[in-house]
XYZ file of C-alpha atoms in Angstrom:
482
model
C -30.283 -28.113 -9.452
C -29.001 -24.529 -9.633
C -25.313 -24.413 -8.699
C -22.161 -22.360 -9.085
C -20.014 -24.067 -11.720
C -17.212 -21.478 -11.850
C -16.082 -18.762 -9.448
C -13.134 -16.449 -8.698
C -10.347 -17.544 -6.401
C -10.663 -16.700 -2.694
C -8.305 -13.729 -3.153
C -8.387 -11.920 -6.468
C -7.626 -8.553 -8.035
C -10.488 -6.235 -8.935
C -9.129 -4.993 -12.270
C -9.413 -8.313 -14.071
C -12.308 -10.674 -14.797
C -14.131 -11.873 -11.682
C -16.392 -14.482 -13.240
C -19.269 -16.313 -11.583
C -20.952 -19.032 -13.648
C -24.379 -20.384 -12.688
C -25.852 -23.550 -14.202
C -28.705 -26.033 -13.832
C -31.581 -24.131 -15.495
C -34.680 -26.162 -16.428
C -37.898 -24.277 -17.176
C -37.001 -20.868 -15.685
C -36.394 -17.755 -17.788
C -32.820 -17.156 -16.636
C -30.301 -16.762 -13.837
C -29.522 -13.936 -11.432
C -26.854 -13.097 -8.893
C -26.870 -10.481 -6.149
C -23.511 -9.116 -4.983
C -23.549 -8.453 -1.228
C -21.251 -6.701 1.201
C -19.819 -9.383 3.477
C -19.815 -7.407 6.723
C -23.334 -6.009 6.439
C -25.020 -8.464 4.007
C -26.284 -5.377 2.158
C -27.065 -6.029 -1.540
C -25.001 -3.742 -3.760
C -26.041 -5.009 -7.213
C -28.328 -7.574 -8.830
C -27.722 -8.873 -12.350
C -30.111 -11.004 -14.416
C -29.109 -12.975 -17.471
C -30.651 -15.672 -19.676
C -28.804 -18.924 -20.258
C -26.238 -19.015 -23.071
C -26.243 -21.816 -25.699
C -24.385 -24.038 -23.195
C -27.186 -23.607 -20.651
C -25.226 -21.493 -18.158
C -24.755 -17.777 -17.494
C -21.438 -16.007 -16.911
C -21.441 -12.933 -14.662
C -18.404 -10.634 -14.486
C -18.650 -8.537 -11.307
C -15.272 -6.781 -11.672
C -16.712 -3.347 -12.569
C -19.045 -3.513 -9.583
C -16.145 -4.325 -7.269
C -13.938 -1.594 -8.748
C -16.523 1.008 -7.771
C -15.774 0.208 -4.113
C -12.009 0.686 -4.493
C -10.114 3.920 -3.891
C -6.670 5.200 -2.930
C -5.809 6.523 0.522
C -2.826 8.430 1.902
C -0.550 6.600 4.342
C 2.937 7.581 3.150
C 3.847 9.064 6.550
C 2.726 6.060 8.638
C 4.999 5.976 11.724
C 4.300 2.396 12.873
C 1.478 0.367 11.271
C -1.783 1.383 9.617
C -4.800 -0.050 7.744
C -5.271 0.469 4.002
C -8.682 2.030 3.277
C -9.947 1.370 -0.247
C -7.525 -1.480 -0.928
C -9.733 -4.475 -0.062
C -13.372 -5.400 -0.510
C -14.998 -8.441 1.092
C -18.107 -9.749 -0.648
C -20.184 -12.781 -1.518
C -23.072 -13.509 -3.870
C -26.503 -15.025 -3.561
C -27.839 -16.661 -6.725
C -30.825 -18.349 -8.251
C -33.262 -18.098 -11.143
C -36.014 -15.781 -12.319
C -39.304 -16.329 -14.116
C -41.520 -13.445 -15.217
C -39.039 -11.147 -13.429
C -39.693 -12.862 -10.085
C -36.438 -13.864 -8.387
C -36.073 -17.249 -6.706
C -32.935 -17.265 -4.552
C -31.341 -20.689 -4.142
C -28.170 -20.260 -2.075
C -25.176 -18.066 -1.261
C -21.487 -18.411 -2.034
C -18.404 -18.418 0.137
C -16.739 -15.076 0.879
C -14.315 -13.575 -1.617
C -11.649 -10.926 -1.086
C -10.557 -8.566 -3.861
C -7.633 -6.142 -3.840
C -7.459 -2.898 -5.799
C -4.969 -4.332 -8.278
C -4.564 -5.704 -11.780
C -2.972 -8.703 -13.452
C -2.076 -9.768 -16.977
C -5.064 -9.961 -19.315
C -4.124 -13.615 -19.830
C -4.911 -14.522 -16.212
C -8.395 -15.274 -14.982
C -7.377 -15.593 -11.321
C -4.544 -13.967 -9.396
C -1.870 -16.147 -7.806
C -1.701 -14.722 -4.267
C 0.509 -17.556 -2.969
C 3.811 -15.562 -2.844
C 2.182 -12.773 -0.802
C -0.585 -14.291 1.311
C 0.726 -16.290 4.297
C -0.683 -19.748 4.872
C 1.079 -21.307 7.892
C 1.034 -24.847 9.196
C -0.358 -25.535 12.666
C 1.856 -27.432 15.090
C 0.854 -28.628 18.573
C 2.764 -27.100 21.499
C 4.911 -29.533 23.490
C 3.231 -28.371 26.690
C -0.427 -27.477 27.003
C -3.244 -27.757 24.517
C -2.497 -24.825 22.216
C -1.225 -24.858 18.635
C 1.432 -22.672 17.095
C 1.655 -21.269 13.564
C 4.733 -22.459 11.704
C 6.018 -20.702 8.560
C 8.333 -22.954 6.517
C 8.999 -20.077 4.099
C 8.877 -16.285 4.072
C 6.394 -14.323 1.988
C 6.782 -11.194 -0.116
C 5.473 -7.754 0.701
C 3.018 -6.423 -1.896
C 5.633 -5.004 -4.241
C 7.374 -6.055 -7.449
C 10.586 -4.169 -6.665
C 13.191 -6.427 -8.313
C 16.179 -6.196 -5.941
C 16.855 -7.799 -2.557
C 17.791 -4.449 -1.010
C 16.157 -1.065 -1.496
C 18.475 1.956 -1.397
C 17.004 5.116 0.002
C 18.054 8.429 1.489
C 18.274 9.187 5.176
C 15.221 11.463 5.012
C 12.974 9.299 2.807
C 9.485 8.066 3.567
C 8.570 4.497 2.637
C 5.810 2.027 3.483
C 5.360 -1.673 2.817
C 2.007 -3.394 2.274
C 1.340 -6.851 3.712
C -1.537 -9.222 4.416
C -2.666 -8.627 7.988
C -4.649 -11.885 8.160
C -3.436 -15.368 7.286
C -4.986 -16.820 4.135
C -6.143 -20.013 5.851
C -7.661 -18.336 8.916
C -10.857 -20.373 8.543
C -9.185 -23.766 8.026
C -8.452 -24.460 11.688
C -10.351 -23.537 14.859
C -7.347 -23.009 17.153
C -5.295 -20.345 15.354
C -6.155 -17.968 18.226
C -3.331 -15.387 18.388
C -1.934 -16.244 14.973
C -4.850 -15.177 12.800
C -3.093 -11.795 12.672
C 0.680 -11.255 12.349
C 1.847 -10.240 15.796
C 4.956 -8.041 15.729
C 7.181 -5.707 13.754
C 10.904 -6.160 14.345
C 13.454 -3.718 12.932
C 17.185 -4.414 13.128
C 19.636 -1.543 12.550
C 23.240 -2.187 11.470
C 26.289 0.060 11.329
C 28.775 0.321 8.400
C 30.705 -2.671 9.797
C 27.535 -4.816 9.818
C 27.343 -4.795 13.614
C 23.863 -4.816 15.050
C 23.201 -1.440 16.682
C 19.657 -1.750 17.918
C 16.518 -3.882 17.683
C 13.044 -2.378 17.726
C 10.050 -4.621 18.445
C 6.436 -3.509 18.771
C 3.077 -5.209 18.516
C 0.742 -5.015 15.533
C -2.361 -3.789 17.324
C -4.872 -0.966 17.347
C -2.896 1.034 19.890
C -0.014 1.090 17.378
C -2.324 1.874 14.460
C -3.566 -1.450 13.033
C -6.218 -3.773 14.441
C -8.211 -5.815 14.905
C -6.057 -6.920 17.858
C -6.628 -4.197 20.452
C -3.351 -4.078 22.430
C -0.086 -5.947 22.909
C -1.742 -7.907 25.741
C -4.986 -8.825 23.962
C -5.590 -12.589 24.127
C -6.429 -12.793 20.424
C -6.819 -10.590 17.360
C -10.601 -10.694 17.637
C -13.257 -12.815 19.260
C -14.393 -15.519 16.898
C -11.588 -15.572 14.364
C -10.737 -13.828 11.125
C -14.256 -13.092 9.942
C -14.553 -9.905 12.004
C -11.885 -7.944 10.190
C -12.974 -4.712 8.567
C -12.014 -4.283 4.924
C -9.154 -1.798 5.601
C -7.566 -4.157 8.158
C -7.030 -7.106 5.814
C -4.037 -5.428 4.161
C -1.800 -3.422 6.483
C 1.003 -0.908 6.046
C 4.221 -0.707 8.005
C 6.210 2.524 8.122
C 9.622 1.463 6.842
C 11.450 4.573 5.612
C 14.036 6.379 7.743
C 11.738 9.374 8.129
C 8.795 7.161 9.149
C 10.997 5.574 11.806
C 12.326 8.930 12.990
C 8.799 10.291 13.298
C 7.915 7.240 15.416
C 10.997 7.633 17.619
C 12.466 4.296 16.509
C 15.591 5.571 14.736
C 18.853 4.977 16.681
C 20.595 7.958 18.215
C 22.915 8.535 21.124
C 25.488 6.253 22.724
C 25.191 2.503 22.463
C 24.910 0.077 25.341
C 24.896 -3.650 26.052
C 22.674 -6.230 24.356
C 19.391 -7.010 26.072
C 19.548 -4.085 28.467
C 16.907 -1.426 28.020
C 18.880 1.768 28.631
C 17.009 4.453 26.737
C 13.394 5.235 26.068
C 11.962 7.804 23.677
C 8.339 8.186 22.774
C 6.549 5.293 24.442
C 8.928 2.548 23.355
C 11.929 1.050 25.084
C 14.465 -0.530 22.721
C 17.127 -3.214 22.822
C 20.660 -1.937 22.279
C 23.446 -4.225 21.154
C 27.253 -3.955 21.510
C 28.888 -1.359 23.713
C 31.311 -0.495 20.886
C 28.641 0.092 18.246
C 27.817 3.615 17.126
C 24.375 4.830 16.184
C 25.279 5.392 12.532
C 22.837 3.357 10.487
C 24.149 1.901 7.234
C 21.346 -0.590 6.641
C 18.388 -2.123 8.406
C 15.818 -4.892 8.065
C 12.056 -4.615 8.568
C 10.332 -7.861 9.546
C 6.741 -8.921 10.208
C 6.788 -11.741 12.775
C 4.252 -14.240 14.083
C 3.368 -14.919 17.718
C 4.915 -17.820 19.645
C 1.582 -18.997 20.974
C 3.184 -21.787 22.983
C 5.227 -19.241 24.962
C 2.136 -17.059 25.479
C 0.163 -20.078 26.709
C 2.911 -20.958 29.199
C 3.872 -17.471 30.416
C 0.749 -15.385 29.887
C 0.450 -12.056 28.111
C 3.478 -9.713 27.954
C 3.664 -7.053 30.664
C 4.315 -4.181 28.234
C 5.096 -3.348 24.605
C 8.835 -2.896 25.102
C 11.274 -4.759 22.878
C 13.026 -6.631 25.674
C 9.663 -7.863 26.979
C 8.314 -8.915 23.604
C 11.423 -10.687 22.306
C 10.660 -14.174 23.750
C 7.111 -13.962 22.336
C 8.381 -13.780 18.757
C 7.641 -16.694 16.426
C 8.631 -17.038 12.766
C 9.486 -14.272 10.301
C 6.590 -13.925 7.836
C 7.842 -10.967 5.774
C 11.214 -9.232 5.628
C 12.726 -6.424 3.579
C 16.222 -4.917 3.542
C 17.032 -1.217 3.241
C 20.379 0.464 2.650
C 21.017 4.116 3.475
C 22.393 5.819 0.378
C 22.950 9.589 0.437
C 25.011 10.308 -2.691
C 26.298 13.805 -3.295
C 24.194 15.458 -5.962
C 23.861 18.921 -7.435
C 20.122 18.371 -7.655
C 17.387 18.255 -5.042
C 15.964 14.699 -4.872
C 12.202 14.239 -5.240
C 10.511 11.066 -3.997
C 7.453 9.814 -5.864
C 4.919 7.468 -4.304
C 2.654 5.616 -6.696
C -0.084 3.008 -6.659
C 1.497 -0.276 -7.757
C 0.064 -3.406 -9.399
C -1.387 -4.682 -6.116
C -3.059 -1.425 -5.098
C -0.555 -0.318 -2.425
C 2.204 2.304 -2.573
C 5.662 1.899 -4.036
C 8.324 4.596 -4.030
C 11.078 5.900 -6.267
C 13.435 8.883 -5.821
C 14.362 11.010 -8.834
C 17.707 12.587 -7.964
C 19.069 13.970 -11.231
C 17.927 17.148 -12.999
C 14.377 17.899 -11.823
C 12.727 20.953 -13.360
C 9.799 22.831 -11.833
C 7.758 25.207 -13.972
C 4.496 27.134 -13.744
C 2.100 27.750 -16.637
C -0.399 30.576 -16.214
C -3.515 30.961 -18.360
C -5.036 34.424 -17.799
C -8.501 35.725 -18.620
C -8.405 39.476 -19.277
C -10.811 42.372 -19.636
C -10.330 46.045 -20.547
C -10.808 48.696 -17.866
C -11.061 52.326 -18.774
C -8.343 54.629 -17.437
C -10.466 57.777 -17.675
C -12.896 59.397 -15.206
C -15.991 59.563 -17.405
C -18.346 59.705 -14.422
C -16.529 62.444 -12.497
C -17.058 66.228 -12.622
C -13.564 66.703 -14.014
C -12.243 64.437 -16.743
C -8.790 62.986 -16.032
C -6.619 60.076 -17.008
C -5.423 57.624 -14.340
C -1.805 56.896 -15.151
C -1.600 53.941 -12.718
C -4.739 51.977 -13.529
C -6.915 50.907 -16.462
C -6.147 49.098 -19.656
C -5.825 45.337 -19.764
C -6.690 43.707 -16.408
C -6.515 40.109 -15.208
C -10.005 38.828 -14.399
C -8.907 35.289 -13.437
C -5.821 33.105 -13.608
C -5.480 29.368 -13.948
C -2.038 28.367 -12.722
C -0.711 24.879 -13.445
C 2.468 23.643 -11.739
C 4.482 20.976 -13.584
C 7.593 19.016 -12.701
C 9.872 17.122 -15.068
C 11.753 14.391 -13.196
C 14.946 12.588 -14.206
C 16.279 9.297 -12.865
C 19.860 8.268 -12.316
C 21.359 5.433 -14.378
C 19.582 2.187 -13.565
C 19.480 -1.550 -14.164
C 17.241 -3.308 -16.690
C 15.172 -4.803 -13.876
C 14.436 -1.475 -12.161
C 13.611 0.061 -15.540
C 11.048 -2.632 -16.204
C 9.568 -2.219 -12.711
C 9.152 1.538 -13.262
C 6.516 0.839 -15.905
C 4.151 0.504 -12.934
C 4.896 4.150 -12.080
C 4.272 5.384 -15.627
C 0.891 3.635 -15.762
C -0.142 4.431 -12.175
C -3.419 6.355 -11.703
C -2.371 7.796 -8.327
C 0.907 9.642 -7.708
C 2.251 11.841 -4.914
C 5.439 13.947 -4.969
C 7.385 14.711 -1.814
C 8.743 18.152 -2.585
C 9.706 21.067 -0.324
C 8.624 19.092 2.736
C 5.083 18.403 1.503
C 3.297 15.597 -0.296
C 1.686 16.940 -3.484
C -0.962 14.847 -5.283
C -0.118 14.806 -8.979
C -1.251 13.481 -12.342
C 1.218 11.917 -14.774
C 1.285 13.765 -18.101
C 3.974 11.626 -19.754
C 2.082 9.567 -22.312
C 4.855 7.204 -23.316
C 6.966 4.689 -21.440
C 9.912 3.221 -23.352
C 11.356 0.026 -21.966
C 15.106 0.511 -21.984
C 17.867 -2.044 -21.548
C 21.617 -1.868 -21.254
C 22.137 -4.002 -24.340
C 20.000 -1.648 -26.436
C 20.555 1.734 -24.776
C 23.788 1.283 -22.789
C 23.626 3.671 -19.821
C 20.122 5.101 -19.708
C 17.693 7.242 -17.734
C 13.948 7.769 -17.605
C 12.158 11.115 -17.747
C 8.736 11.600 -16.135
C 6.528 14.690 -16.320
C 3.712 15.309 -13.840
C 1.331 18.155 -13.083
C 0.059 19.145 -9.669
C -3.494 17.980 -9.027
C -4.334 21.245 -7.254
C -3.833 24.574 -8.968
C -1.986 27.410 -7.297
C -4.251 30.226 -6.145
C -3.750 33.918 -6.964
C -5.787 37.146 -6.690
C -7.649 38.965 -9.452
C -5.977 41.949 -11.077
């Protein structure tokens, strides 16, 4: 009997072996597999292979999967957004062939791959710290079940500290799984297939809560498949109807993202649980009357739905924080930010880069940053005399060497501040990243890293240390001909 004897884990990374092993050959010539797109069932590749000495065939489909991965721009996300190019959903059909005639036997379960990499020692990625897998608990009243999260999960980042320091004008996003890992293990997940809400708590320098922002994770805020705050479920039928970009989501978490969305506190404070000010389309919950809208730190949380409350009270009337608050369930993800605007003689430059898991991480270089332009000119010689005119003369303002074309390359050398051993080790992901953007002069510039060497530095070996990174702009500056 032809069977799958080895296969990748349900969630894996594309830039590592993704091995399918087929066994059970008798008189046939060999095995084959066909990789198919999960949403459309379209075949994308078929591979044939004879049996090895052990009687099986190993198929590594990682290169095929990598061809469907790419990087997208979402650094300025104001609320939530999908992640195009980060996830691919596929399955295989398999069987045998004889005289080049394929005999399909069966198909596999669905697999999800992310545009990431792991250690060469690992055959399968351990997604457990990142991919939420809640318990289901029956509601005390009614027939519904709620999702219960005994522990929090990590956003898709390896940043080593509990709190990320960033400037008041910085952009930042956080990647997270927008579908629970065990969506197909239980028929009554209903509202909790998809995380339900984003909650942001802002604190002043005295650690008093200034303001709480709550909004739904839904298509009208940028990330489906749930359509609106009042939709009865993320999608009809369960988690299988997600598109690839929706499986991993992004939440705008930097101060500038939140300002662009209208979520950043400003103005006088008011009393807890009273909606007293609305900007954009979102009412917010203010806290203490004595608090000032000076943000020292804040927390970004991804929260589940309290399905028991929804079942008892019905859908929320609007997407305002005070309305949504009783619908909140457990915290699934959380991340702390601290506003840090140190005085510096240098203009800070924020770099976004593709991290190990295929989503963006960020680092600000705020020491000596040097911008330079290299110009490579192609020249020709132009006569300065009027050989074709009735009277011969010499043009004193033209002729001689002329620029036919110019290739202009902009480069930036970036310098970090002093840092810890842990942050230094984490920055290796930046040095090896294939996709980098610089936020400079109010614009995001796609760049290519030209630094060829990363040296792991430690305090014990280097004492106080910095890192230097050199990049070139991906797009050349344009200039006229001479």
